[in-house]
């Protein structure tokens, strides 16, 4: 038996809304992590301190990359949602026009 796939019409739009909210949160979390770790960094020495400083210097870039990546996912999800909706409308229209042109009386078996 073939695989069945059913998706509610609003699933992609709902997913896009959640992704949109998360995209700014993730970048902000990276920056908040750096700020929260600052007191601990004062007690670091040597290579550990250098690694933390390197991470700290790149934190804005990391946050921007995460935000950009999630924005790309959001754009893709929105495009998929539009394509899904368009396909649904086209399929409904094709079914309706096919049904309107059907001769159901001719399809009825007639007894002789």
PDB file of C-alpha atoms in Angstrom:
ATOM      1  CA  UNK A   1       0.000   0.000   0.000  1.00  0.00           C
ATOM      2  CA  UNK A   2       1.336   3.446  -0.887  1.00  0.00           C
ATOM      3  CA  UNK A   3       2.300   6.071   1.617  1.00  0.00           C
ATOM      4  CA  UNK A   4      -0.395   8.583   2.448  1.00  0.00           C
ATOM      5  CA  UNK A   5       0.376  12.182   3.207  1.00  0.00           C
ATOM      6  CA  UNK A   6      -2.084  14.572   4.748  1.00  0.00           C
ATOM      7  CA  UNK A   7      -1.256  18.084   5.810  1.00  0.00           C
ATOM      8  CA  UNK A   8      -3.552  20.681   7.230  1.00  0.00           C
ATOM      9  CA  UNK A   9      -3.762  23.784   5.049  1.00  0.00           C
ATOM     10  CA  UNK A  10      -2.272  26.037   7.720  1.00  0.00           C
ATOM     11  CA  UNK A  11       0.614  23.750   8.751  1.00  0.00           C
ATOM     12  CA  UNK A  12       3.297  25.558   6.744  1.00  0.00           C
ATOM     13  CA  UNK A  13       2.028  29.012   7.713  1.00  0.00           C
ATOM     14  CA  UNK A  14       2.004  27.985  11.383  1.00  0.00           C
ATOM     15  CA  UNK A  15       5.528  26.609  11.066  1.00  0.00           C
ATOM     16  CA  UNK A  16       6.687  29.832   9.392  1.00  0.00           C
ATOM     17  CA  UNK A  17       5.284  31.926  12.252  1.00  0.00           C
ATOM     18  CA  UNK A  18       7.125  29.831  14.840  1.00  0.00           C
ATOM     19  CA  UNK A  19      10.341  29.967  12.808  1.00  0.00           C
ATOM     20  CA  UNK A  20      10.055  33.734  12.431  1.00  0.00           C
ATOM     21  CA  UNK A  21       9.754  34.160  16.190  1.00  0.00           C
ATOM     22  CA  UNK A  22      12.682  31.811  16.786  1.00  0.00           C
ATOM     23  CA  UNK A  23      15.015  33.438  14.267  1.00  0.00           C
ATOM     24  CA  UNK A  24      15.588  36.585  16.297  1.00  0.00           C
ATOM     25  CA  UNK A  25      15.610  34.676  19.591  1.00  0.00           C
ATOM     26  CA  UNK A  26      18.507  32.417  18.587  1.00  0.00           C
ATOM     27  CA  UNK A  27      20.869  35.255  17.690  1.00  0.00           C
ATOM     28  CA  UNK A  28      19.938  37.062  20.890  1.00  0.00           C
ATOM     29  CA  UNK A  29      20.662  33.893  22.892  1.00  0.00           C
ATOM     30  CA  UNK A  30      24.196  33.692  21.501  1.00  0.00           C
ATOM     31  CA  UNK A  31      24.867  37.280  22.549  1.00  0.00           C
ATOM     32  CA  UNK A  32      23.256  36.701  25.954  1.00  0.00           C
ATOM     33  CA  UNK A  33      25.479  33.642  26.435  1.00  0.00           C
ATOM     34  CA  UNK A  34      28.596  35.731  25.832  1.00  0.00           C
ATOM     35  CA  UNK A  35      27.424  38.314  28.363  1.00  0.00           C
ATOM     36  CA  UNK A  36      26.535  35.641  30.910  1.00  0.00           C
ATOM     37  CA  UNK A  37      29.942  33.980  30.526  1.00  0.00           C
ATOM     38  CA  UNK A  38      31.856  37.241  30.965  1.00  0.00           C
ATOM     39  CA  UNK A  39      32.251  36.900  34.769  1.00  0.00           C
ATOM     40  CA  UNK A  40      33.639  33.373  34.336  1.00  0.00           C
ATOM     41  CA  UNK A  41      36.002  34.565  31.601  1.00  0.00           C
ATOM     42  CA  UNK A  42      37.769  36.827  34.084  1.00  0.00           C
ATOM     43  CA  UNK A  43      39.118  33.755  35.854  1.00  0.00           C
ATOM     44  CA  UNK A  44      40.333  32.117  32.623  1.00  0.00           C
ATOM     45  CA  UNK A  45      43.988  32.027  31.617  1.00  0.00           C
ATOM     46  CA  UNK A  46      46.132  30.989  28.665  1.00  0.00           C
ATOM     47  CA  UNK A  47      44.631  29.097  25.733  1.00  0.00           C
ATOM     48  CA  UNK A  48      41.195  28.868  27.359  1.00  0.00           C
ATOM     49  CA  UNK A  49      41.045  32.658  27.700  1.00  0.00           C
ATOM     50  CA  UNK A  50      42.248  33.055  24.096  1.00  0.00           C
ATOM     51  CA  UNK A  51      39.563  30.662  22.841  1.00  0.00           C
ATOM     52  CA  UNK A  52      36.856  32.487  24.752  1.00  0.00           C
ATOM     53  CA  UNK A  53      38.060  35.858  23.467  1.00  0.00           C
ATOM     54  CA  UNK A  54      38.034  34.504  19.919  1.00  0.00           C
ATOM     55  CA  UNK A  55      34.489  33.239  20.385  1.00  0.00           C
ATOM     56  CA  UNK A  56      33.464  36.547  21.917  1.00  0.00           C
ATOM     57  CA  UNK A  57      34.904  38.459  18.964  1.00  0.00           C
ATOM     58  CA  UNK A  58      32.976  36.242  16.562  1.00  0.00           C
ATOM     59  CA  UNK A  59      29.717  36.177  18.545  1.00  0.00           C
ATOM     60  CA  UNK A  60      28.056  38.864  16.423  1.00  0.00           C
ATOM     61  CA  UNK A  61      29.019  37.024  13.250  1.00  0.00           C
ATOM     62  CA  UNK A  62      27.716  33.727  14.680  1.00  0.00           C
ATOM     63  CA  UNK A  63      24.447  35.398  15.708  1.00  0.00           C
ATOM     64  CA  UNK A  64      24.087  36.986  12.263  1.00  0.00           C
ATOM     65  CA  UNK A  65      24.792  33.665  10.527  1.00  0.00           C
ATOM     66  CA  UNK A  66      22.203  31.874  12.648  1.00  0.00           C
ATOM     67  CA  UNK A  67      19.633  34.589  11.988  1.00  0.00           C
ATOM     68  CA  UNK A  68      20.387  34.532   8.250  1.00  0.00           C
ATOM     69  CA  UNK A  69      20.112  30.737   8.133  1.00  0.00           C
ATOM     70  CA  UNK A  70      16.795  30.732   9.934  1.00  0.00           C
ATOM     71  CA  UNK A  71      15.555  33.526   7.667  1.00  0.00           C
ATOM     72  CA  UNK A  72      16.410  31.308   4.688  1.00  0.00           C
ATOM     73  CA  UNK A  73      14.416  28.465   6.222  1.00  0.00           C
ATOM     74  CA  UNK A  74      11.535  30.865   6.803  1.00  0.00           C
ATOM     75  CA  UNK A  75      11.603  32.076   3.196  1.00  0.00           C
ATOM     76  CA  UNK A  76      11.676  28.484   1.946  1.00  0.00           C
ATOM     77  CA  UNK A  77       8.760  27.531   4.188  1.00  0.00           C
ATOM     78  CA  UNK A  78       6.736  30.507   2.971  1.00  0.00           C
ATOM     79  CA  UNK A  79       7.422  29.566  -0.659  1.00  0.00           C
ATOM     80  CA  UNK A  80       6.412  25.960   0.029  1.00  0.00           C
ATOM     81  CA  UNK A  81       3.209  27.212   1.644  1.00  0.00           C
ATOM     82  CA  UNK A  82       2.392  29.354  -1.387  1.00  0.00           C
ATOM     83  CA  UNK A  83       3.105  26.453  -3.758  1.00  0.00           C
ATOM     84  CA  UNK A  84       0.973  24.094  -1.666  1.00  0.00           C
ATOM     85  CA  UNK A  85      -1.921  26.574  -1.606  1.00  0.00           C
ATOM     86  CA  UNK A  86      -1.632  27.227  -5.345  1.00  0.00           C
ATOM     87  CA  UNK A  87      -1.616  23.492  -6.090  1.00  0.00           C
ATOM     88  CA  UNK A  88      -4.661  22.968  -3.865  1.00  0.00           C
ATOM     89  CA  UNK A  89      -6.553  25.710  -5.679  1.00  0.00           C
ATOM     90  CA  UNK A  90      -5.573  24.351  -9.105  1.00  0.00           C
ATOM     91  CA  UNK A  91      -6.547  20.800  -8.171  1.00  0.00           C
ATOM     92  CA  UNK A  92      -9.906  21.988  -6.830  1.00  0.00           C
ATOM     93  CA  UNK A  93     -10.540  23.987  -9.994  1.00  0.00           C
ATOM     94  CA  UNK A  94      -9.587  21.052 -12.232  1.00  0.00           C
ATOM     95  CA  UNK A  95     -11.852  18.702 -10.284  1.00  0.00           C
ATOM     96  CA  UNK A  96     -14.763  21.146 -10.411  1.00  0.00           C
ATOM     97  CA  UNK A  97     -14.462  21.761 -14.149  1.00  0.00           C
ATOM     98  CA  UNK A  98     -14.080  18.030 -14.800  1.00  0.00           C
ATOM     99  CA  UNK A  99     -17.141  17.292 -12.732  1.00  0.00           C
ATOM    100  CA  UNK A 100     -19.144  20.014 -14.503  1.00  0.00           C
ATOM    101  CA  UNK A 101     -18.378  18.477 -17.891  1.00  0.00           C
ATOM    102  CA  UNK A 102     -19.143  14.900 -16.870  1.00  0.00           C
ATOM    103  CA  UNK A 103     -22.250  13.198 -18.185  1.00  0.00           C
ATOM    104  CA  UNK A 104     -23.324  11.138 -15.195  1.00  0.00           C
ATOM    105  CA  UNK A 105     -26.529  10.005 -16.916  1.00  0.00           C
ATOM    106  CA  UNK A 106     -24.497   8.296 -19.639  1.00  0.00           C
ATOM    107  CA  UNK A 107     -22.478   6.460 -17.013  1.00  0.00           C
ATOM    108  CA  UNK A 108     -25.540   4.803 -15.477  1.00  0.00           C
ATOM    109  CA  UNK A 109     -25.879   1.169 -16.566  1.00  0.00           C
ATOM    110  CA  UNK A 110     -29.086   0.747 -18.473  1.00  0.00           C
ATOM    111  CA  UNK A 111     -31.015  -2.481 -18.463  1.00  0.00           C
ATOM    112  CA  UNK A 112     -32.207  -3.690 -21.831  1.00  0.00           C
TER     113      UNK A 112
END
